[in-house]
Amino acid sequence: MSAANAIEAVDLRKAYGEDVQALDGLTFSVPAGTVFGLLGPNGAGKSTTVKILTTLAHPDGGSAKVAGYDILDQPAQVRESIGVVSQAGGLDREATGRENLRLQGQVFGMGGRELEQRIDELLEQFRLDDAGKRLVREYSGGMQRRLDVAQGLVHRPKVLFLDEPTTGLDPEVRAEMWDEISRLAGAGLTVLLTTHYLEEADQLAAQLAIVDKGRVVAEGTPDGLKRELRGDAIHVELGSESADEAAVREALARVEGLDQIIYDENRALHARAEDGARTVPAVLAALDGADLEVAAVTVARPSLDDVYLRFAGRTFGEAESVDDRRRTGDEKKEAVR
Amino acid sequence: MKALHDTRHMTVRHLMALWRQPWWIAVSLVQPVIWLLLFGALFKSVTDIPGFGSTNYIQFLAPGVVVMTAFFGAGWAGMPVIEDIDRGVIDRFLVSPVRRSSLISGRLASWSLTTAIQSLIIVVLALIVGATFANSVVGVVILIIEAILVGAAFGCLSIGLALLIRKEETLIAAVQFLVLPLSFMSVTFMQKDLMPSWMQTASDFNPLNWAVEAGRGAVTAGPDWGAIAGKTGLLVAFLCVCAFFAMRAFRTYQRAV
């Protein structure tokens, strides 16, 4: 493994029961000192990846190193080097914020003045100075989330795992969390962030891997991934019932400069064009000529949603709803929390 | 050393939670008071049955109530563990360097302290309603130790079950299923010689019964210290088995994550 990588996962596999293949050969690596995003819909395998890399769960196959230590052979060293903020958080609601941080430090062998100073520092950093003495039960959602992150940092880990750090937060509070997280970058800390918010990955991650059905389908910087798509995204919703894929594709075959055509089950057509504004009239004319009725059309600069569509072959929203239905009751409970 | 340190920190966590809800101890004393006052009064005349031996039923019942209260309470030890699982607290500790065993021993340590306090209060209440405890302080201390041992053992069992089933409803059902039969198949309420013979045999294998017999023996005049030591030894062995079960349950839990 390269010394510059804080995380290296190779061909990770994990199945739950016989039906759910959570990870299906997941491979990626995270350069030290960067914020790396794992982006994918619910059920794509992000949380399972975090559970395996943090030594909580055992992979069925594959290997991984975190902070230079093998997760299977050196789990104790891995645990010493990482901070983990899980989706559930893991706070003791019947204790104060300060007590939570103190216990976390103590299990990492910290104590005395050094620990109390570190706690003061973190409470201040996460704007919880006044709340430190109050029970966590009385905290707002945003405060709890900030304490979650503070808790992951008490022992100054080398690698911080943030599993869906802003799920369930109000947009306003989410923006605040983003500020906190971007401030963490630098100072040598490596952050692995999982999210199903495209915007969040775009904002925070220097590098990202797009995960779908337990595999990495694309990897790169957010801008690089978008640039790779070249050109604008054209989305057309077709009105006529008779619009089957073959007819649509045949109609569009004559349109010049149209690329990467995808036609999904909701009678929506996604394609890319070097110059969207100039291509749209030709597309509409071609569809009209084939008696295919158009309900709506949009042209947009590439977004991460388009990147996802390109590599996973479906839109992000679709993947979310399909995978939601497929998930087990337990995981749903998790997501609600 | 690390295990001891971690146990201490975990114990502090649970004691702080208890400290914030001291009324919980009062609530847990409602049942023993009912046993002592109502049940004790209701069955006052069972001492008239030839062969019962003891002449004061409260006197007979009090050590049993002390042990049984610890036993009943221990059955619920798994409930806060399920809450910890649901809130991600257990998972947070499992990805830290904390010793797994301290997650159990910390609970047992704070639980034992609670049991000691409860037991003392019940002893005082029993004294007020007319029971006497022979062998003075030593007897009462041994009685409380038996209560702590049986509480710790069934506490481990409840924690282990909690880790395996991870559902409060199922745990409640499992505990209910165990608690009453074990209570009645013991000498808590009735002299052993007056029990049906199959029940006498069953009670020989009932850890709760070992604790009641040893605890009652210790506060009765002319105690058979050898028999008490024997039952205590059995209880310690049972506690070890239960602790082993709880540790195994931790592994099974982690495999299911």
Coordinates of C-alpha atoms in Angstrom, one line a residue:
Chain A
M1 CA 0.0 0.0 0.0
S2 CA 1.1 3.5 -0.7
A3 CA 2.1 5.4 2.4
A4 CA 0.2 8.4 1.2
N5 CA -3.1 6.6 1.4
A6 CA -5.0 6.7 4.7
I7 CA -7.6 4.2 3.6
E8 CA -7.2 1.4 1.1
A9 CA -10.1 -0.9 0.5
V10 CA -9.7 -3.8 -2.0
D11 CA -12.5 -5.9 -3.3
L12 CA -14.6 -5.8 -0.2
R13 CA -17.5 -8.2 -0.1
K14 CA -20.3 -8.6 2.4
A15 CA -23.7 -10.3 2.2
Y16 CA -26.5 -10.2 4.7
G17 CA -28.4 -13.4 4.5
E18 CA -28.9 -14.8 1.0
D19 CA -30.7 -12.0 -0.7
V20 CA -28.8 -8.8 0.2
Q21 CA -25.4 -8.4 -1.3
A22 CA -24.4 -5.2 0.5
L23 CA -20.9 -5.0 -0.9
D24 CA -20.0 -6.6 -4.2
G25 CA -16.3 -6.0 -4.7
L26 CA -15.9 -2.5 -3.5
T27 CA -12.5 -0.9 -4.1
F28 CA -11.2 2.6 -3.4
S29 CA -8.4 4.5 -1.7
V30 CA -8.3 7.7 0.2
P31 CA -5.2 10.0 0.1
A32 CA -4.1 11.1 3.6
G33 CA -5.2 14.5 4.7
T34 CA -8.2 14.8 2.4
V35 CA -12.0 14.7 2.6
F36 CA -13.2 11.8 0.6
G37 CA -16.9 11.2 -0.2
L38 CA -18.7 8.0 -0.7
L39 CA -21.8 9.0 -2.6
G40 CA -24.7 6.7 -3.3
P41 CA -28.4 6.2 -2.6
N42 CA -29.7 4.5 0.5
G43 CA -28.8 0.8 0.5
A44 CA -25.8 1.2 -1.9
G45 CA -23.5 -0.2 0.8
K46 CA -22.0 3.0 2.3
S47 CA -22.8 2.2 5.9
T48 CA -21.6 -1.4 5.5
T49 CA -18.3 -0.1 4.1
V50 CA -17.9 2.2 7.2
K51 CA -18.8 -0.7 9.5
I52 CA -16.1 -2.9 7.9
L53 CA -13.4 -0.2 7.8
T54 CA -14.0 0.7 11.4
T55 CA -13.7 -3.0 12.5
L56 CA -17.3 -3.3 13.6
A57 CA -18.3 -5.8 10.9
H58 CA -16.4 -8.5 9.2
P59 CA -16.1 -8.6 5.5
D60 CA -16.9 -11.9 3.7
G61 CA -14.0 -11.2 1.3
G62 CA -11.5 -8.6 0.4
S63 CA -9.1 -6.6 2.5
A64 CA -8.5 -3.1 3.7
K65 CA -6.0 -1.0 5.5
V66 CA -6.8 2.1 7.6
A67 CA -4.1 4.4 8.8
G68 CA -1.6 1.8 7.7
Y69 CA -3.1 -1.1 9.7
D70 CA -4.9 -4.1 8.4
I71 CA -8.5 -4.2 9.6
L72 CA -8.5 -7.9 10.0
D73 CA -5.0 -8.6 11.4
Q74 CA -4.6 -5.4 13.5
P75 CA -8.1 -4.3 14.6
A76 CA -6.8 -2.9 17.9
Q77 CA -4.4 -0.5 16.1
V78 CA -7.1 0.5 13.7
R79 CA -9.4 1.4 16.6
E80 CA -6.7 3.5 18.2
S81 CA -6.3 5.5 15.1
I82 CA -9.9 6.3 14.1
G83 CA -12.8 8.4 15.1
V84 CA -16.3 7.2 14.2
V85 CA -19.5 9.2 13.9
S86 CA -22.1 6.7 13.0
Q87 CA -25.6 7.4 11.7
A88 CA -27.1 6.6 15.1
G89 CA -24.5 8.8 16.8
G90 CA -24.0 6.7 19.9
L91 CA -24.5 9.4 22.5
D92 CA -25.7 8.6 26.0
R93 CA -28.8 10.8 26.2
E94 CA -28.9 10.5 30.0
A95 CA -25.5 12.0 30.5
T96 CA -24.2 15.5 29.9
G97 CA -22.3 16.6 26.8
R98 CA -19.1 16.9 28.9
E99 CA -19.6 13.4 30.4
N100 CA -20.0 11.9 27.0
L101 CA -16.8 13.4 25.8
R102 CA -15.0 12.5 29.0
L103 CA -16.0 8.8 28.8
Q104 CA -14.9 8.7 25.1
G105 CA -11.5 10.1 26.1
Q106 CA -11.2 7.8 29.0
V107 CA -11.7 4.6 26.9
F108 CA -8.8 5.9 24.7
G109 CA -6.6 6.1 27.8
M110 CA -6.8 9.9 28.3
G111 CA -7.5 11.5 31.6
G112 CA -6.8 14.3 34.0
R113 CA -6.1 17.9 33.0
E114 CA -5.2 17.0 29.5
L115 CA -8.6 15.4 28.9
E116 CA -10.5 18.3 30.5
Q117 CA -8.6 20.8 28.4
R118 CA -9.3 18.8 25.2
I119 CA -13.0 18.7 26.2
D120 CA -13.1 22.5 26.7
E121 CA -11.4 23.0 23.4
L122 CA -14.0 20.8 21.5
L123 CA -17.0 22.3 23.3
E124 CA -15.8 25.7 22.2
Q125 CA -15.0 24.6 18.7
F126 CA -18.5 23.1 18.2
R127 CA -20.2 26.0 20.0
L128 CA -21.4 23.9 22.8
D129 CA -19.7 25.7 25.7
D130 CA -22.9 26.5 27.4
A131 CA -24.5 23.2 26.8
G132 CA -21.7 21.0 28.1
K133 CA -23.3 20.7 31.5
R134 CA -26.7 19.9 30.2
L135 CA -28.1 16.4 29.5
V136 CA -27.9 15.4 25.9
R137 CA -31.6 14.5 26.0
E138 CA -32.3 18.2 26.1
Y139 CA -30.1 19.0 23.0
S140 CA -31.6 20.0 19.6
G141 CA -30.9 17.8 16.6
G142 CA -28.1 20.1 15.4
M143 CA -26.4 20.2 18.8
Q144 CA -26.5 16.5 19.1
R145 CA -24.9 16.1 15.7
R146 CA -22.2 18.6 16.6
L147 CA -21.5 16.7 19.8
D148 CA -21.4 13.4 17.8
V149 CA -18.6 14.9 15.7
A150 CA -16.8 16.3 18.7
Q151 CA -17.0 12.9 20.3
G152 CA -15.3 11.3 17.3
L153 CA -12.4 13.8 17.6
V154 CA -11.6 13.7 21.4
H155 CA -8.6 11.4 21.1
R156 CA -7.2 13.2 18.0
P157 CA -7.7 10.4 15.5
K158 CA -5.8 10.2 12.2
V159 CA -8.9 9.1 10.3
L160 CA -12.4 10.3 10.9
F161 CA -15.5 8.4 9.6
L162 CA -18.6 10.5 9.2
D163 CA -21.6 8.3 8.2
E164 CA -24.4 10.4 6.8
P165 CA -23.6 13.4 9.1
T166 CA -26.4 15.6 8.0
T167 CA -29.3 13.1 7.4
G168 CA -32.4 14.3 9.2
L169 CA -31.2 17.8 9.8
D170 CA -33.0 21.0 8.7
P171 CA -31.4 22.7 5.6
E172 CA -30.2 25.5 7.8
V173 CA -28.5 23.2 10.4
R174 CA -27.1 21.2 7.5
A175 CA -25.3 24.2 6.1
E176 CA -23.9 24.8 9.6
M177 CA -22.6 21.2 9.7
W178 CA -21.0 21.7 6.3
D179 CA -19.1 24.6 7.7
E180 CA -17.9 22.5 10.7
I181 CA -16.8 19.6 8.5
S182 CA -15.0 21.8 5.9
R183 CA -13.1 23.3 8.8
L184 CA -11.9 19.9 9.9
A185 CA -10.1 19.3 6.6
G186 CA -6.5 20.2 6.7
A187 CA -4.4 19.8 9.9
G188 CA -3.6 16.3 8.6
L189 CA -6.9 14.7 9.4
T190 CA -8.3 12.3 6.8
V191 CA -12.1 12.3 6.6
L192 CA -14.3 9.6 5.0
L193 CA -17.7 11.0 4.5
T194 CA -20.7 9.0 3.3
T195 CA -23.7 10.8 2.0
H196 CA -26.7 10.4 -0.2
Y197 CA -26.9 14.2 -0.8
L198 CA -25.3 15.0 -4.1
E199 CA -24.9 18.6 -3.0
E200 CA -23.1 17.6 0.2
A201 CA -20.6 15.5 -1.7
D202 CA -20.1 18.3 -4.2
Q203 CA -19.5 20.9 -1.4
L204 CA -17.3 18.9 1.0
A205 CA -15.4 16.1 -0.8
A206 CA -12.1 16.8 -2.5
Q207 CA -12.4 13.3 -4.0
L208 CA -15.3 11.1 -4.3
A209 CA -16.4 7.6 -5.3
I210 CA -19.9 7.0 -6.5
V211 CA -21.3 3.7 -5.1
D212 CA -24.1 1.7 -6.5
K213 CA -25.3 -1.8 -5.5
G214 CA -22.1 -2.4 -3.5
R215 CA -19.6 -1.3 -6.2
V216 CA -17.7 1.8 -7.0
V217 CA -19.0 3.0 -10.4
A218 CA -17.0 6.2 -10.7
E219 CA -14.2 7.9 -8.9
G220 CA -12.6 11.3 -9.1
T221 CA -13.0 14.9 -8.0
P222 CA -16.5 16.3 -8.2
D223 CA -15.5 18.8 -10.9
G224 CA -13.5 16.2 -12.8
L225 CA -16.5 13.8 -12.8
K226 CA -18.7 16.5 -14.1
R227 CA -16.2 17.6 -16.7
E228 CA -15.9 14.0 -17.9
L229 CA -19.5 14.2 -19.0
R230 CA -18.7 16.9 -21.5
G231 CA -21.5 19.1 -22.5
D232 CA -25.0 19.7 -21.2
A233 CA -27.7 17.4 -20.0
I234 CA -30.9 17.2 -21.9
H235 CA -33.9 15.7 -20.2
V236 CA -37.1 15.1 -22.2
E237 CA -40.3 13.7 -20.7
L238 CA -42.4 12.0 -23.3
G239 CA -46.2 12.2 -23.2
S240 CA -47.4 9.4 -25.5
E241 CA -48.0 6.0 -24.1
S242 CA -46.7 4.4 -27.3
A243 CA -43.2 5.8 -26.8
D244 CA -41.2 2.6 -26.5
E245 CA -37.5 2.6 -26.3
A246 CA -36.8 1.3 -29.8
A247 CA -39.0 4.0 -31.4
V248 CA -37.3 6.8 -29.4
R249 CA -33.8 5.6 -30.2
E250 CA -34.7 5.3 -33.9
A251 CA -36.1 8.8 -34.0
L252 CA -33.0 10.2 -32.3
A253 CA -30.5 8.3 -34.4
R254 CA -30.6 11.1 -37.0
V255 CA -29.9 13.9 -34.5
E256 CA -26.3 15.1 -34.7
G257 CA -24.2 15.7 -31.6
L258 CA -26.4 13.7 -29.2
D259 CA -24.6 11.3 -26.9
Q260 CA -25.1 8.9 -24.1
I261 CA -28.8 8.4 -24.6
I262 CA -30.7 6.7 -21.7
Y263 CA -34.4 6.0 -21.7
D264 CA -35.8 5.1 -18.4
E265 CA -39.0 3.3 -17.3
N266 CA -40.8 6.6 -16.5
R267 CA -40.7 7.5 -20.2
A268 CA -38.0 10.0 -19.5
L269 CA -35.2 10.5 -21.9
H270 CA -31.7 11.6 -20.8
A271 CA -28.9 12.5 -23.2
R272 CA -25.9 14.7 -23.4
A273 CA -24.9 17.2 -26.1
E274 CA -21.9 19.5 -26.6
D275 CA -24.2 22.5 -27.1
G276 CA -27.5 21.8 -25.4
A277 CA -29.4 24.9 -26.6
R278 CA -28.6 24.2 -30.2
T279 CA -29.4 20.5 -30.1
V280 CA -32.8 20.7 -28.4
P281 CA -34.7 21.9 -31.5
A282 CA -33.3 19.0 -33.5
V283 CA -34.3 16.6 -30.8
L284 CA -37.8 18.0 -30.6
A285 CA -38.1 17.9 -34.4
A286 CA -37.0 14.3 -34.6
L287 CA -39.4 13.2 -31.9
D288 CA -42.2 15.1 -33.5
G289 CA -41.4 13.6 -36.9
A290 CA -41.8 10.1 -35.3
D291 CA -45.2 11.1 -33.7
L292 CA -43.8 11.0 -30.2
E293 CA -45.4 13.6 -28.0
V294 CA -43.2 15.7 -25.7
A295 CA -44.5 16.7 -22.3
A296 CA -41.5 18.6 -21.0
V297 CA -37.9 19.4 -21.8
T298 CA -35.0 20.8 -19.8
V299 CA -31.4 21.6 -20.5
A300 CA -28.8 21.9 -17.7
R301 CA -25.2 22.2 -17.0
P302 CA -23.9 18.8 -15.7
S303 CA -24.6 18.0 -12.1
L304 CA -23.5 15.1 -9.9
D305 CA -26.9 13.7 -10.5
D306 CA -26.0 13.4 -14.2
V307 CA -22.7 11.8 -13.2
Y308 CA -24.6 9.3 -11.2
L309 CA -27.0 8.7 -14.1
R310 CA -24.2 8.1 -16.5
F311 CA -22.4 5.5 -14.3
A312 CA -25.2 3.8 -12.5
G313 CA -27.6 3.9 -15.5
R314 CA -30.5 5.4 -13.4
T315 CA -31.2 8.7 -11.8
F316 CA -30.4 9.1 -8.2
G317 CA -34.1 9.6 -7.1
E318 CA -35.0 6.3 -8.9
A319 CA -32.2 4.4 -7.2
E320 CA -33.3 5.8 -3.8
S321 CA -37.0 4.7 -4.2
V322 CA -36.1 1.3 -5.6
D323 CA -33.5 0.5 -3.0
D324 CA -35.8 1.8 -0.2
R325 CA -38.4 -0.8 -1.1
R326 CA -35.8 -3.5 -1.2
R327 CA -34.3 -2.7 2.2
T328 CA -35.2 -4.7 5.3
G329 CA -37.2 -3.4 8.1
D330 CA -34.2 -3.1 10.4
E331 CA -32.4 -0.8 8.0
K332 CA -35.5 1.3 7.6
K333 CA -35.6 1.8 11.4
E334 CA -32.1 2.9 11.2
A335 CA -32.8 5.4 8.5
V336 CA -35.8 6.9 10.4
R337 CA -33.6 7.5 13.4
Chain B
M1 CA -5.3 -3.2 34.0
K2 CA -7.0 -1.7 31.0
A3 CA -10.1 -3.9 31.7
L4 CA -10.2 -2.5 35.3
H5 CA -9.9 1.1 34.2
D6 CA -12.6 0.7 31.6
T7 CA -14.9 -1.1 34.1
R8 CA -14.4 1.9 36.5
H9 CA -15.4 4.4 33.8
M10 CA -18.4 2.4 32.7
T11 CA -19.5 2.0 36.3
V12 CA -19.3 5.8 36.8
R13 CA -21.5 6.2 33.7
H14 CA -24.2 3.9 35.1
L15 CA -24.0 5.3 38.6
M16 CA -24.4 8.9 37.3
A17 CA -27.5 7.8 35.4
L18 CA -28.9 6.2 38.7
W19 CA -27.9 9.3 40.6
R20 CA -30.0 11.4 38.3
Q21 CA -33.0 9.2 38.9
P22 CA -32.9 8.2 42.6
W23 CA -36.7 7.7 42.6
W24 CA -36.0 4.6 40.6
I25 CA -34.7 2.9 43.8
A26 CA -38.0 3.8 45.6
V27 CA -40.1 2.4 42.7
S28 CA -38.1 -0.8 42.8
L29 CA -38.9 -1.1 46.5
V30 CA -42.7 -1.1 46.0
Q31 CA -42.8 -4.8 45.2
P32 CA -40.8 -6.1 48.2
V33 CA -42.8 -3.9 50.5
I34 CA -46.0 -5.5 49.1
W35 CA -44.5 -9.0 49.6
L36 CA -43.4 -8.2 53.1
L37 CA -46.6 -6.5 54.3
L38 CA -49.5 -8.0 52.3
F39 CA -48.2 -11.4 51.4
G40 CA -46.6 -11.7 54.9
A41 CA -49.9 -10.9 56.6
L42 CA -52.0 -13.0 54.2
F43 CA -49.9 -16.2 54.9
K44 CA -49.2 -15.4 58.5
S45 CA -50.9 -18.7 59.7
V46 CA -48.9 -21.0 57.4
T47 CA -46.5 -21.3 60.4
D48 CA -49.3 -23.3 62.1
I49 CA -48.8 -26.1 59.6
P50 CA -47.1 -29.0 61.4
G51 CA -43.5 -29.2 60.3
F52 CA -43.1 -25.6 59.2
G53 CA -40.7 -25.0 62.0
S54 CA -40.4 -21.2 62.1
T55 CA -43.0 -19.5 64.2
N56 CA -42.9 -16.0 62.6
Y57 CA -43.7 -15.9 58.8
I58 CA -42.3 -12.4 58.3
Q59 CA -39.1 -13.7 59.9
F60 CA -39.1 -16.6 57.4
L61 CA -40.1 -14.5 54.4
A62 CA -37.8 -11.5 54.8
P63 CA -34.4 -13.0 53.6
G64 CA -36.3 -14.5 50.7
V65 CA -37.7 -11.1 49.7
V66 CA -34.2 -9.6 49.8
V67 CA -32.9 -12.2 47.4
M68 CA -36.0 -12.2 45.2
T69 CA -35.9 -8.4 44.8
A70 CA -32.3 -8.6 43.5
F71 CA -33.4 -11.5 41.2
F72 CA -36.4 -9.7 39.8
G73 CA -34.5 -6.5 39.2
A74 CA -31.6 -8.4 37.5
G75 CA -34.1 -9.8 34.9
W76 CA -34.4 -6.3 33.5
A77 CA -30.7 -5.6 33.3
G78 CA -30.9 -6.2 29.5
M79 CA -33.3 -3.4 28.9
P80 CA -30.8 -0.5 29.0
V81 CA -28.5 -2.6 26.9
I82 CA -31.1 -2.7 24.1
E83 CA -31.5 1.0 24.4
D84 CA -27.7 1.4 24.1
I85 CA -27.9 -0.8 21.0
D86 CA -30.7 1.3 19.4
R87 CA -28.9 4.5 20.1
G88 CA -25.6 3.3 18.7
V89 CA -23.8 3.5 22.0
I90 CA -22.7 -0.2 22.0
D91 CA -21.4 0.2 18.4
R92 CA -19.5 3.3 19.4
F93 CA -17.7 1.4 22.1
L94 CA -17.1 -1.6 19.8
V95 CA -15.1 0.6 17.4
S96 CA -13.0 2.0 20.3
P97 CA -10.2 0.3 22.2
V98 CA -12.5 -0.3 25.2
R99 CA -12.4 -3.8 26.7
R100 CA -15.6 -5.7 25.7
S101 CA -15.8 -7.2 29.2
S102 CA -16.0 -3.8 30.8
L103 CA -19.3 -3.2 29.0
I104 CA -20.7 -6.0 31.1
S105 CA -18.7 -5.7 34.3
G106 CA -19.4 -2.0 34.5
R107 CA -23.1 -2.7 34.5
L108 CA -22.7 -5.5 37.1
A109 CA -20.6 -3.3 39.4
S110 CA -23.2 -0.5 39.4
W111 CA -26.0 -3.0 39.6
S112 CA -24.4 -4.7 42.7
L113 CA -24.1 -1.4 44.5
T114 CA -27.8 -0.7 43.8
T115 CA -28.7 -4.2 45.1
A116 CA -26.7 -3.7 48.3
I117 CA -28.6 -0.4 49.0
Q118 CA -32.0 -2.0 48.2
S119 CA -31.2 -5.0 50.3
L120 CA -30.3 -2.8 53.3
I121 CA -33.5 -0.9 53.0
I122 CA -35.5 -4.1 52.9
V123 CA -33.7 -5.4 55.9
V124 CA -34.5 -2.2 57.8
L125 CA -38.2 -2.4 56.7
A126 CA -38.3 -6.1 57.8
L127 CA -36.9 -5.1 61.2
I128 CA -39.6 -2.5 61.6
V129 CA -42.4 -5.0 60.9
G130 CA -41.0 -7.4 63.4
A131 CA -38.5 -9.7 61.7
T132 CA -35.2 -10.4 63.5
F133 CA -31.9 -11.3 61.9
A134 CA -29.6 -13.7 63.8
N135 CA -25.8 -13.6 63.5
S136 CA -26.0 -9.8 63.5
V137 CA -24.0 -7.9 60.9
V138 CA -22.1 -10.9 59.5
G139 CA -25.4 -12.7 58.8
V140 CA -26.9 -9.7 57.0
V141 CA -23.7 -9.1 55.0
I142 CA -23.7 -12.7 53.8
L143 CA -27.4 -12.4 52.9
I144 CA -26.7 -9.3 50.8
I145 CA -23.7 -11.0 49.2
E146 CA -26.1 -13.9 48.1
A147 CA -28.5 -11.3 46.7
I148 CA -25.7 -9.6 44.8
L149 CA -24.4 -13.0 43.4
V150 CA -27.8 -14.1 42.2
G151 CA -28.5 -10.6 40.8
A152 CA -25.2 -10.5 38.9
A153 CA -25.7 -14.0 37.5
F154 CA -29.2 -13.3 36.2
G155 CA -28.1 -9.8 35.2
C156 CA -25.5 -11.4 32.9
L157 CA -28.2 -13.8 31.5
S158 CA -30.5 -10.8 30.8
I159 CA -27.7 -8.8 29.1
G160 CA -26.7 -11.8 27.0
L161 CA -30.3 -12.4 25.9
A162 CA -30.6 -8.7 25.1
L163 CA -27.6 -8.9 22.8
L164 CA -29.0 -11.9 21.1
I165 CA -32.6 -10.8 20.6
R166 CA -32.2 -7.0 20.6
K167 CA -36.0 -6.4 21.0
E168 CA -37.5 -5.1 24.2
E169 CA -40.8 -7.0 23.8
T170 CA -39.1 -10.3 23.3
L171 CA -36.8 -9.8 26.3
I172 CA -39.8 -8.9 28.5
A173 CA -41.5 -12.1 27.4
A174 CA -38.4 -14.2 28.1
V175 CA -37.8 -12.7 31.5
Q176 CA -41.5 -13.2 32.5
F177 CA -41.2 -16.8 31.4
L178 CA -38.3 -17.4 33.8
V179 CA -39.0 -15.3 36.8
L180 CA -42.2 -16.6 38.4
P181 CA -41.5 -20.3 38.0
L182 CA -38.1 -20.0 39.5
S183 CA -39.5 -18.0 42.4
F184 CA -42.1 -20.6 43.2
M185 CA -39.8 -23.5 42.8
S186 CA -37.7 -22.2 45.7
V187 CA -38.0 -22.0 49.5
T188 CA -38.7 -18.2 49.2
F189 CA -42.3 -18.7 50.4
M190 CA -42.5 -22.2 51.7
Q191 CA -40.5 -24.6 53.9
K192 CA -38.7 -27.2 51.7
D193 CA -40.2 -30.2 53.6
L194 CA -43.7 -29.0 52.8
M195 CA -43.1 -28.7 49.0
P196 CA -44.2 -31.5 46.6
S197 CA -41.3 -33.9 46.2
W198 CA -40.7 -33.1 42.5
M199 CA -40.5 -29.4 43.4
Q200 CA -38.0 -30.2 46.1
T201 CA -35.8 -31.9 43.5
A202 CA -36.3 -29.1 41.0
S203 CA -35.3 -26.5 43.6
D204 CA -32.0 -28.3 44.1
F205 CA -31.1 -27.1 40.6
N206 CA -32.5 -23.6 41.0
P207 CA -29.8 -20.9 41.5
L208 CA -32.4 -18.6 43.1
N209 CA -33.1 -21.3 45.6
W210 CA -29.4 -21.7 46.4
A211 CA -29.2 -18.0 47.2
V212 CA -32.4 -18.0 49.3
E213 CA -31.3 -21.1 51.3
A214 CA -27.8 -19.7 51.9
G215 CA -29.0 -16.2 52.7
R216 CA -31.8 -17.4 55.1
G217 CA -29.3 -19.8 56.7
A218 CA -26.9 -16.9 57.4
V219 CA -29.5 -14.9 59.3
T220 CA -31.0 -17.9 61.2
A221 CA -29.8 -18.9 64.6
G222 CA -27.3 -21.9 64.6
P223 CA -26.3 -21.6 60.9
D224 CA -24.7 -24.5 59.0
W225 CA -21.7 -22.5 57.6
G226 CA -20.6 -25.5 55.5
A227 CA -23.9 -25.7 53.6
I228 CA -23.9 -21.9 53.2
A229 CA -20.4 -22.0 51.7
G230 CA -21.4 -24.9 49.4
K231 CA -24.4 -23.0 48.0
T232 CA -22.4 -19.8 47.6
G233 CA -19.8 -21.8 45.7
L234 CA -22.5 -23.1 43.4
L235 CA -23.7 -19.5 42.9
V236 CA -20.2 -18.3 42.0
A237 CA -19.9 -21.1 39.4
F238 CA -23.3 -20.2 38.0
L239 CA -22.3 -16.6 37.8
C240 CA -19.1 -17.6 35.8
V241 CA -21.2 -19.6 33.3
C242 CA -23.6 -16.6 32.9
A243 CA -20.7 -14.2 32.4
F244 CA -19.3 -16.5 29.8
F245 CA -22.6 -16.6 28.0
A246 CA -22.9 -12.8 28.0
M247 CA -19.4 -12.5 26.5
R248 CA -20.3 -15.0 23.8
A249 CA -23.5 -13.1 23.1
F250 CA -21.3 -10.0 22.4
R251 CA -19.5 -11.9 19.7
T252 CA -22.7 -13.1 18.2
Y253 CA -24.0 -9.6 18.3
Q254 CA -21.0 -8.3 16.5
R255 CA -21.2 -11.0 13.8
A256 CA -24.8 -9.9 13.1
V257 CA -23.8 -6.2 12.6

